[in-house]
Amino acid sequence: MQYHPVHFSIVVVDIAKFGTRDDRFQLLLRSGLTAVLKQAFEESGIDWDELAIEDRGDGKCLLIPASVSKVRLLDPLISRLAVALRQHNQFTSEQGQIRLRMSVHAGEVHRDRDGWSGTDLNFAFRLVGSEALYEVLAAVPEAELVVIVSEAIHNAVVRHGYGAVDPASFHQIEVRRKEVSAEAWVHVPGILAPLARLELDSGGSGPPAITVRGNVNGDVVGRDKHVGGPW
């Protein structure tokens, strides 16, 4: 049988610190993740039943048909998801809190008897699992959602400023993970938007440092945050 690739938008989400919770709370987190995602997609006008969804244990991979504008995956999906996460976390214990990493990409995906595969799909997973994104989440403990978009998504959508998408709130970073070495763009809803630049510096003998330079709530900042430990 011959398999041909089909173009999809790709969203991958991953729950931070999932493995540190016991089995009961992992079940709660999985249920909560499905609920907040479904709410956010439906409120963004994207039919949940039209998505191809693969469960990843501590996250999900969602393939969105090419007929859905990629703009919707940034506006209003990101803001809707941030609100849904905040609502969930307001009414659950510390162990039930969900902090989410999310990647957005698009490309050709293959379907065979066992599931989905393809270079573009692998790339979306490398983005969400990149050390850079872990470091951003660790450096901004008040964040419930961090988003990383590929250069392709940035060039096609972000830089044009469609809808409420603010190009200035996306900050370029370098992703190095396994076979991937690429530029990507990170966004933290409501927190990093005022920053002019976010740089990752992995040099030195200590843990990786995040150097943030820019303007936060009107104050000029230039600080190094050293972060360590699993996320």
XYZ file of C-alpha atoms in Angstrom:
231
model
C 0.000 0.000 0.000
C 1.283 3.477 -0.866
C 0.866 6.270 1.637
C 0.744 9.929 0.632
C 1.261 12.890 2.993
C -1.554 15.288 3.829
C -1.077 18.872 4.988
C -2.174 19.677 8.553
C -1.588 22.358 11.117
C 0.059 20.711 14.119
C -0.425 21.586 17.787
C 1.418 19.622 20.462
C 0.800 20.225 24.162
C 2.673 18.818 27.133
C 1.911 19.098 30.862
C 4.826 20.341 32.968
C 5.939 18.145 35.898
C 3.436 15.454 34.945
C 5.724 12.639 36.097
C 6.076 14.097 39.600
C 2.373 13.479 40.396
C 1.007 10.169 41.603
C -1.273 8.095 39.384
C -4.480 9.575 40.791
C -3.428 13.126 40.006
C -2.094 12.108 36.609
C -5.594 10.911 35.761
C -6.995 14.225 37.013
C -4.485 16.172 34.914
C -5.293 14.169 31.798
C -8.998 14.751 32.248
C -8.434 18.442 32.932
C -6.236 18.810 29.861
C -8.884 17.339 27.584
C -11.515 19.634 29.077
C -9.495 22.856 28.706
C -8.378 21.998 25.181
C -11.872 21.141 24.027
C -13.227 24.349 25.558
C -10.513 26.475 23.945
C -10.863 24.929 20.491
C -14.636 25.115 20.480
C -14.585 28.744 21.665
C -12.139 29.457 18.828
C -14.612 28.141 16.275
C -12.630 24.966 15.584
C -14.735 21.807 15.609
C -13.197 19.393 18.119
C -14.687 16.412 16.275
C -12.823 17.354 13.080
C -9.414 17.086 14.732
C -7.147 14.065 14.594
C -6.009 13.651 18.206
C -3.303 11.372 19.549
C -2.913 10.882 23.275
C 0.674 11.197 24.534
C 0.132 10.343 28.195
C 1.304 13.688 29.561
C 0.045 15.601 26.547
C -1.685 15.483 23.199
C -0.920 15.917 19.535
C -3.676 17.629 17.578
C -3.799 17.702 13.790
C -6.007 20.460 12.428
C -7.348 20.288 8.849
C -5.794 22.687 6.367
C -9.244 24.226 5.839
C -8.925 25.845 9.301
C -7.011 29.122 9.134
C -3.711 29.012 11.000
C -4.558 32.447 12.366
C -7.166 30.823 14.616
C -4.458 28.717 16.248
C -2.907 31.938 17.547
C -5.934 34.181 17.787
C -8.150 33.382 19.533
C -6.915 29.877 20.528
C -3.968 30.976 22.677
C -5.998 33.471 24.710
C -8.924 31.036 25.043
C -6.594 28.299 26.239
C -4.923 30.628 28.736
C -8.329 31.530 30.194
C -9.449 27.894 30.331
C -6.234 26.922 32.149
C -6.663 29.760 34.628
C -10.236 28.687 35.339
C -9.160 25.084 35.835
C -6.300 26.004 38.177
C -8.479 28.281 40.298
C -10.586 25.334 41.380
C -8.053 22.587 41.913
C -5.320 21.734 44.404
C -1.623 22.386 43.866
C -1.151 18.816 42.620
C -3.963 19.316 40.122
C -2.510 22.500 38.613
C -1.793 22.401 34.884
C 1.106 24.346 33.399
C 1.322 23.747 29.696
C 3.949 23.887 26.976
C 2.503 24.210 23.474
C 4.057 24.128 20.016
C 2.461 25.227 16.745
C 3.745 24.105 13.366
C 2.334 22.913 10.047
C 3.367 20.500 7.334
C 2.972 17.169 5.637
C 1.891 14.227 7.768
C 1.584 10.556 6.866
C -1.100 8.198 8.119
C -0.544 4.448 8.186
C -2.230 1.545 9.961
C -0.579 2.411 13.263
C -0.920 6.182 13.386
C 0.684 9.392 12.206
C 4.281 10.175 11.291
C 6.406 12.618 9.343
C 9.311 15.028 9.598
C 7.034 17.999 10.291
C 5.296 16.093 13.078
C 8.659 15.198 14.613
C 9.674 18.845 14.425
C 6.596 19.961 16.384
C 7.543 17.483 19.125
C 11.131 18.728 19.164
C 9.861 22.274 19.655
C 7.609 21.456 22.605
C 10.326 19.305 24.188
C 13.152 21.769 23.646
C 15.342 22.844 26.543
C 14.699 26.440 25.571
C 10.977 26.124 26.246
C 11.586 24.291 29.538
C 13.824 27.165 30.605
C 11.266 29.809 29.709
C 8.594 28.039 31.755
C 10.979 27.676 34.695
C 11.994 31.333 34.506
C 8.392 32.570 34.570
C 6.782 30.604 37.418
C 3.528 32.566 37.222
C 2.964 31.446 33.632
C 0.347 28.749 33.047
C 1.028 28.535 29.313
C 4.095 28.997 27.143
C 3.833 28.777 23.372
C 6.526 28.145 20.796
C 5.848 28.563 17.088
C 8.025 27.469 14.202
C 9.719 29.908 11.870
C 7.207 28.837 9.210
C 4.239 29.814 11.404
C 5.937 33.053 12.350
C 6.565 33.965 8.717
C 3.084 32.951 7.562
C 1.007 34.360 10.416
C 2.729 36.089 13.322
C 4.762 38.719 11.482
C 1.674 39.932 9.611
C -0.168 40.782 12.842
C -3.515 39.224 11.959
C -6.335 39.923 14.430
C -5.024 40.290 17.956
C -1.681 38.657 17.136
C 1.048 41.047 18.285
C 4.365 40.257 16.557
C 6.245 42.143 19.286
C 5.089 39.587 21.877
C 6.905 36.734 20.103
C 10.608 36.444 20.839
C 13.129 34.608 18.721
C 15.073 31.751 20.288
C 17.283 28.963 19.032
C 16.116 25.374 19.452
C 18.624 22.556 19.626
C 17.192 19.130 20.293
C 18.349 15.814 18.837
C 18.542 16.295 15.064
C 16.960 19.770 15.166
C 18.813 23.074 15.138
C 16.408 25.832 14.184
C 15.073 29.268 14.998
C 11.647 29.476 16.627
C 9.554 32.076 18.435
C 8.296 31.956 22.020
C 5.249 33.693 23.489
C 3.910 33.771 27.048
C 0.365 35.205 27.113
C 0.110 38.335 29.213
C 3.638 38.087 30.615
C 6.387 38.317 28.018
C 4.421 40.499 25.630
C 6.228 43.725 26.644
C 9.707 42.220 26.300
C 11.842 43.375 23.421
C 14.159 40.378 23.417
C 14.662 37.046 25.171
C 18.007 35.319 24.824
C 19.074 31.881 26.012
C 22.687 31.411 27.051
C 23.831 27.855 27.714
C 27.498 28.728 28.216
C 29.513 28.297 31.381
C 29.810 25.492 33.891
C 26.568 26.132 35.744
C 22.978 25.522 34.711
C 21.623 27.272 31.614
C 20.950 30.978 32.010
C 18.080 32.943 30.571
C 18.970 36.536 29.851
C 15.975 38.784 29.411
C 16.483 42.277 28.070
C 13.652 44.615 27.362
C 10.793 46.401 29.003
C 8.491 44.811 31.538
C 5.510 46.870 32.652
C 7.410 50.034 31.855
C 10.603 49.044 33.717
C 13.834 48.366 31.857
C 15.284 45.016 32.842
C 18.504 43.153 32.216
C 18.792 40.075 34.354
C 20.139 36.546 34.296
C 17.960 33.793 35.691
C 19.678 30.502 36.400
C 17.289 27.604 36.361
C 17.827 23.952 37.027
C 15.966 20.780 37.807
C 13.477 18.751 35.800
C 10.255 20.254 34.454
